[in-house]
Amino acid sequence: MTPLETTDFDPSKIPAHVAIIMDGNGRWAKKRLMNRVKGHEKGSETVRTIVRVSRELGIRYLTLYAFSTENWGRPKMEVSALMSLLKKFIYSEKSDMMKHRIRLNALGQIEKLPEDVRSALVQVMEETKDNDGMCLNLALSYGSRDEIAGTVRLLAEQVKQGVMKSEEITEDVISSHLFTRGMPDPDLMIRTSGEMRISNFLMWQLSYAEIFFTPTLWPDFSEEEYKKILLDYQNRDRRFGKVEE
Ligand code: IPE
Ligand code: IPE
Ligand code: MG
């Protein structure tokens, strides 16, 4: 099969927002009798590829689930390896982000990240904030329930203080208080590694996303497979509850 080219895609059907649950690093390493951390290292190479392909195809928002609120419960050694990989990734990609006008953004409880990771993140987010190309969202210490609970608390406080009436709490108001405020909801969600669950990822925002599960482990996820999924996505009939004319 010849590799898919940018011209194989219908430009009017490129998803505005793609969200990915990057899963399977540990199993990739285990299969090779390596430490799980090796799988995370290899997985960060896949991140580079997927960022590049997304940008080349004109996807405006790419959201990557990198660390969940539940992932804090992993062994200390693995958590700290993930944190240092993250910091390394942020610094090493900075020049590429500037070159390609990518804006870095974080979704989640960034105040819970170790100080050095948080400051790397804040620094690069600040430096890239005026970039007008793709927005790269890293979901870090992210949990959808935590995000929704935070929004509910904030809105309840506003009602209590009389700045807002409870009947003014609409779907749009809720959306505008989530970490993804101002962004379109994901059109497409991909999860690698064969698990068929959401694992506390963007539950509100994924309401109408097209979902693809692939058995491929994240470190093996390739440009070709990603493009095949995007092509499949373009052939899906998105009805949004309506009937065809
Ligand atoms: C995904 O890979 C990366 C993170 C959750 C940080 P895993 O580490 O979950 O890999 P598996 O699922 O154990 O194979
Ligand atoms: C989801 O993967 C979180 C990330 C990819 C960052 P997990 O491996 O943590 O999720 P479960 O345990 O399979 O639900
Ligand atoms: Mg996993």
Coordinates of C-alpha atoms and ligand atoms in Angstrom, one line a residue:
M1 CA 0.0 0.0 0.0
T2 CA 1.3 3.5 -0.9
P3 CA 1.6 5.8 2.1
L4 CA -1.2 8.2 2.6
E5 CA -0.4 11.8 1.6
T6 CA -1.9 15.0 2.8
T7 CA -3.7 15.3 -0.5
D8 CA -5.6 12.0 0.2
F9 CA -7.7 13.9 2.8
D10 CA -10.7 16.0 2.4
P11 CA -9.6 19.4 3.8
S12 CA -13.2 20.3 4.8
K13 CA -13.3 17.2 7.0
I14 CA -10.1 17.5 8.9
P15 CA -11.1 17.3 12.6
A16 CA -10.6 20.6 14.4
H17 CA -9.7 18.8 17.6
V18 CA -8.2 15.3 18.1
A19 CA -7.8 13.8 21.6
I20 CA -5.7 10.7 22.3
I21 CA -5.4 8.4 25.3
M22 CA -1.8 7.3 24.8
D23 CA -1.9 3.8 26.4
G24 CA 0.3 0.7 26.4
N25 CA 3.8 1.9 27.2
G26 CA 4.1 -0.5 30.1
R27 CA 3.0 -3.5 28.1
W28 CA 5.3 -2.5 25.2
A29 CA 8.3 -2.6 27.6
K30 CA 7.1 -5.8 29.3
K31 CA 7.0 -7.7 26.0
R32 CA 10.6 -6.8 25.6
L33 CA 11.5 -7.7 29.2
M34 CA 12.4 -4.0 29.8
N35 CA 11.5 -1.6 32.6
R36 CA 8.2 0.2 32.1
V37 CA 10.1 3.5 32.0
K38 CA 11.7 2.3 28.7
G39 CA 8.2 2.1 27.3
H40 CA 7.5 5.7 28.3
E41 CA 10.7 6.8 26.7
K42 CA 9.8 5.1 23.5
G43 CA 6.2 6.5 23.8
S44 CA 7.6 10.1 23.8
E45 CA 9.0 9.5 20.4
T46 CA 5.5 8.6 19.2
V47 CA 4.3 11.9 20.6
R48 CA 6.8 13.8 18.4
T49 CA 5.5 11.9 15.3
I50 CA 1.8 12.5 16.1
V51 CA 2.4 16.1 16.9
R52 CA 4.1 16.6 13.5
V53 CA 1.5 14.7 11.5
S54 CA -1.3 16.6 13.2
R55 CA 0.3 19.9 12.5
E56 CA 1.0 19.0 8.8
L57 CA -2.7 18.0 8.3
G58 CA -3.9 21.3 9.8
I59 CA -5.5 19.9 13.0
R60 CA -6.0 22.9 15.2
Y61 CA -6.1 21.3 18.6
L62 CA -4.4 18.1 19.7
T63 CA -5.0 16.9 23.3
L64 CA -2.8 14.2 24.7
Y65 CA -3.6 12.3 27.9
A66 CA -0.2 12.1 29.5
F67 CA -0.9 11.7 33.2
S68 CA -4.2 11.1 35.0
T69 CA -5.3 12.0 38.5
E70 CA -5.3 8.2 39.1
N71 CA -1.7 7.8 37.8
W72 CA -0.4 9.4 41.1
G73 CA -1.2 6.0 42.6
R74 CA 1.6 4.3 40.6
P75 CA 4.9 3.4 42.2
K76 CA 7.0 6.4 43.2
M77 CA 9.8 5.4 40.8
E78 CA 7.5 5.3 37.8
V79 CA 5.8 8.6 38.7
S80 CA 9.1 10.4 39.1
A81 CA 10.4 8.9 35.8
L82 CA 7.3 10.1 34.0
M83 CA 7.8 13.6 35.5
S84 CA 11.4 13.9 34.4
L85 CA 10.5 12.6 30.9
L86 CA 7.8 15.2 30.8
K87 CA 10.2 18.0 31.7
K88 CA 12.7 16.8 29.2
F89 CA 10.0 16.7 26.5
I90 CA 8.8 20.2 27.2
Y91 CA 12.3 21.7 27.0
S92 CA 13.4 19.6 24.0
E93 CA 10.4 20.5 22.0
K94 CA 10.4 24.2 22.7
S95 CA 12.4 25.2 19.6
D96 CA 10.2 23.0 17.3
M97 CA 7.1 24.6 18.8
M98 CA 8.5 28.0 18.1
K99 CA 9.5 27.0 14.6
H100 CA 6.1 25.6 13.8
R101 CA 4.0 28.2 15.7
I102 CA 2.7 25.6 18.1
R103 CA 1.1 26.8 21.3
L104 CA 1.6 24.6 24.4
N105 CA -1.2 24.4 26.9
A106 CA -1.9 22.2 29.9
L107 CA -5.2 20.7 31.1
G108 CA -5.3 19.5 34.7
Q109 CA -4.1 20.2 38.2
I110 CA -0.7 21.7 37.3
E111 CA -0.3 22.9 40.8
K112 CA 0.2 19.3 41.8
L113 CA 3.2 18.7 39.5
P114 CA 6.7 18.8 41.0
E115 CA 8.0 22.4 41.0
D116 CA 10.6 21.9 38.3
V117 CA 8.1 20.4 35.9
R118 CA 5.5 23.0 36.6
S119 CA 8.0 25.8 36.0
A120 CA 9.2 24.2 32.7
L121 CA 5.6 24.0 31.7
V122 CA 4.6 27.5 32.7
Q123 CA 7.7 28.9 31.0
V124 CA 7.1 27.2 27.7
M125 CA 3.4 27.9 27.8
E126 CA 4.3 31.6 28.3
E127 CA 6.9 31.6 25.5
T128 CA 4.5 29.9 23.0
K129 CA 1.3 31.7 24.0
D130 CA 1.2 34.0 20.9
N131 CA 1.8 31.1 18.4
D132 CA -1.0 30.9 16.0
G133 CA -0.5 27.4 14.7
M134 CA -1.7 24.2 16.4
C135 CA -2.6 24.2 20.1
L136 CA -1.0 21.2 21.9
N137 CA -2.8 20.4 25.0
L138 CA -1.1 18.1 27.5
A139 CA -3.5 16.6 30.0
L140 CA -1.4 16.4 33.1
S141 CA -2.7 15.3 36.5
Y142 CA -6.0 15.5 34.6
G143 CA -9.2 13.9 35.6
S144 CA -12.6 14.6 34.1
R145 CA -14.4 14.2 37.4
D146 CA -12.0 16.5 39.2
E147 CA -12.5 19.1 36.4
I148 CA -16.3 18.9 36.6
A149 CA -16.3 19.0 40.4
G150 CA -14.1 22.1 40.3
T151 CA -16.5 23.8 37.9
V152 CA -19.5 22.9 40.0
R153 CA -17.8 24.3 43.1
L154 CA -16.9 27.6 41.3
L155 CA -20.4 28.1 39.9
A156 CA -22.0 27.2 43.3
E157 CA -19.8 29.9 44.9
Q158 CA -20.9 32.5 42.3
V159 CA -24.6 31.7 42.9
K160 CA -24.0 31.9 46.7
Q161 CA -22.4 35.3 46.3
G162 CA -25.3 36.4 44.1
V163 CA -23.1 37.1 41.0
M164 CA -25.1 34.4 39.1
K165 CA -28.5 32.9 39.2
S166 CA -28.8 29.1 39.2
E167 CA -31.0 29.3 36.1
E168 CA -28.1 31.0 34.2
I169 CA -26.0 27.8 34.5
T170 CA -26.3 26.5 30.9
E171 CA -24.3 24.0 29.0
D172 CA -22.3 26.8 27.5
V173 CA -21.5 28.3 30.9
I174 CA -20.3 24.9 32.1
S175 CA -18.1 24.5 29.0
S176 CA -16.6 27.9 29.5
H177 CA -15.3 26.9 32.9
L178 CA -13.6 23.7 32.0
F179 CA -9.9 23.4 31.2
T180 CA -10.9 23.3 27.5
R181 CA -12.7 26.7 27.6
G182 CA -12.7 28.5 24.3
M183 CA -11.8 25.3 22.4
P184 CA -14.0 23.2 20.2
D185 CA -14.9 19.8 21.6
P186 CA -12.9 16.9 20.3
D187 CA -14.2 15.5 17.0
L188 CA -12.2 12.4 17.3
M189 CA -10.9 10.4 20.2
I190 CA -8.3 7.6 19.8
R191 CA -7.2 5.2 22.5
T192 CA -4.3 2.8 21.8
S193 CA -3.5 -0.5 23.6
G194 CA -6.8 -2.3 23.1
E195 CA -8.5 -1.0 26.3
M196 CA -12.0 0.1 25.6
R197 CA -12.7 2.7 28.2
I198 CA -12.4 6.4 28.8
S199 CA -10.4 6.3 32.1
N200 CA -11.7 9.7 33.3
F201 CA -10.7 11.6 30.2
L202 CA -12.8 14.6 28.9
M203 CA -16.1 13.0 29.7
W204 CA -18.1 16.2 29.1
Q205 CA -16.2 17.2 26.0
L206 CA -16.3 13.8 24.3
S207 CA -20.1 13.7 24.2
Y208 CA -20.2 13.7 20.4
A209 CA -16.7 12.6 19.5
E210 CA -16.1 9.8 17.0
I211 CA -14.2 7.1 18.9
F212 CA -11.5 4.8 17.6
F213 CA -9.9 2.0 19.6
T214 CA -6.8 0.3 18.3
P215 CA -4.9 -2.7 19.8
T216 CA -1.6 -1.1 18.9
L217 CA 0.5 -0.2 21.9
W218 CA 1.4 3.6 22.0
P219 CA 5.1 3.2 21.3
D220 CA 4.2 1.3 18.1
F221 CA 1.5 3.7 17.0
S222 CA 2.7 5.1 13.6
E223 CA 2.1 7.9 11.2
E224 CA 0.5 5.4 8.8
E225 CA -2.0 4.1 11.4
Y226 CA -2.9 7.6 12.5
K227 CA -3.6 8.7 9.0
K228 CA -5.7 5.6 8.3
I229 CA -7.8 6.4 11.4
L230 CA -8.2 10.0 10.2
L231 CA -9.2 8.8 6.7
D232 CA -11.8 6.4 8.4
Y233 CA -13.0 9.4 10.5
Q234 CA -13.6 11.3 7.3
N235 CA -16.0 8.6 6.1
R236 CA -18.1 8.5 9.3
D237 CA -21.5 9.9 9.1
R238 CA -21.8 12.4 12.0
R239 CA -25.6 12.9 12.5
F240 CA -25.6 14.5 15.9
G241 CA -28.9 12.9 16.7
K242 CA -30.6 14.2 13.6
V243 CA -31.8 12.4 10.4
E244 CA -30.4 12.8 7.0
E245 CA -32.2 15.2 4.7
Ligands
IPE1 C1 0.3 5.0 29.2 O1 0.9 3.7 29.2 C2 1.1 6.1 29.8 C3 0.6 6.5 31.1 C4 -0.5 6.2 31.7 C5 1.4 7.5 31.8 P1 0.8 2.8 30.5 O2 1.9 3.1 31.5 O3 -0.6 2.9 31.1 O4 1.0 1.4 29.9 P2 0.2 0.1 30.2 O5 -1.2 0.4 30.0 O6 0.6 -0.3 31.6 O7 0.7 -0.9 29.2
IPE2 C1 -5.1 6.4 31.0 O1 -4.3 5.3 31.0 C2 -4.2 7.6 31.4 C3 -3.2 8.0 30.4 C4 -3.0 7.5 29.2 C5 -2.4 9.1 30.8 P1 -4.2 4.3 32.2 O2 -3.4 3.2 31.8 O3 -3.8 5.0 33.4 O4 -5.7 3.9 32.4 P2 -6.4 2.5 32.9 O5 -5.7 2.1 34.2 O6 -6.2 1.5 31.8 O7 -7.8 2.8 33.1
MG3 MG -2.3 1.9 30.8

